[in-house]
XYZ file of C-alpha atoms in Angstrom:
56
model
C -4.938 8.203 -7.759
C -7.997 8.663 -5.615
C -9.518 5.541 -4.089
C -12.743 7.109 -2.793
C -13.268 4.530 -0.091
C -12.317 1.521 -2.233
C -10.132 -0.119 0.404
C -9.717 -3.365 -1.537
C -8.350 -1.567 -4.585
C -6.053 0.493 -2.387
C -4.775 -2.631 -0.649
C -4.080 -4.257 -4.033
C -2.136 -1.174 -5.140
C -0.033 -1.264 -1.963
C 0.570 -5.012 -2.364
C 1.808 -4.373 -5.892
C 4.031 -1.529 -4.664
C 5.684 -3.580 -1.922
C 5.727 -6.803 -3.933
C 7.598 -5.085 -6.743
C 10.102 -3.662 -4.272
C 10.640 -7.089 -2.672
C 11.268 -8.787 -6.016
C 13.690 -6.052 -7.034
C 16.069 -6.535 -4.147
C 14.496 -4.778 -1.171
C 13.887 -7.596 1.332
C 12.430 -5.300 4.003
C 9.492 -4.747 1.662
C 8.382 -8.310 2.463
C 7.798 -7.259 6.059
C 5.891 -4.177 4.909
C 3.832 -6.373 2.595
C 2.903 -8.701 5.464
C 2.061 -5.699 7.651
C -0.644 -4.574 5.219
C -2.918 -7.367 6.433
C -3.154 -5.783 9.891
C -3.879 -2.220 8.792
C -7.301 -0.601 8.921
C -8.763 1.163 5.908
C -7.757 4.508 7.405
C -4.183 3.330 7.972
C -3.988 2.097 4.374
C -5.162 5.499 3.164
C -2.536 7.283 5.288
C 0.196 4.944 4.045
C -0.776 5.540 0.423
C -0.609 9.289 1.008
C 2.840 8.975 2.612
C 4.081 6.951 -0.352
C 2.603 9.387 -2.851
C 0.213 6.832 -4.333
C -2.766 9.119 -3.806
C -1.307 11.679 -6.175
C -1.042 9.504 -9.260
């Protein structure tokens, strides 16, 4: 999935990713979810690439 500078949509996608993980028994995902608030747009883009979300 390509976000083309749509940081809000990217942030929502990452919140869904980590929120789903947290609900399904991965408590560390809650910390990752909270950490999203402090990330810049560029950091969100890098994180999405690391997680493979950019390739959907």
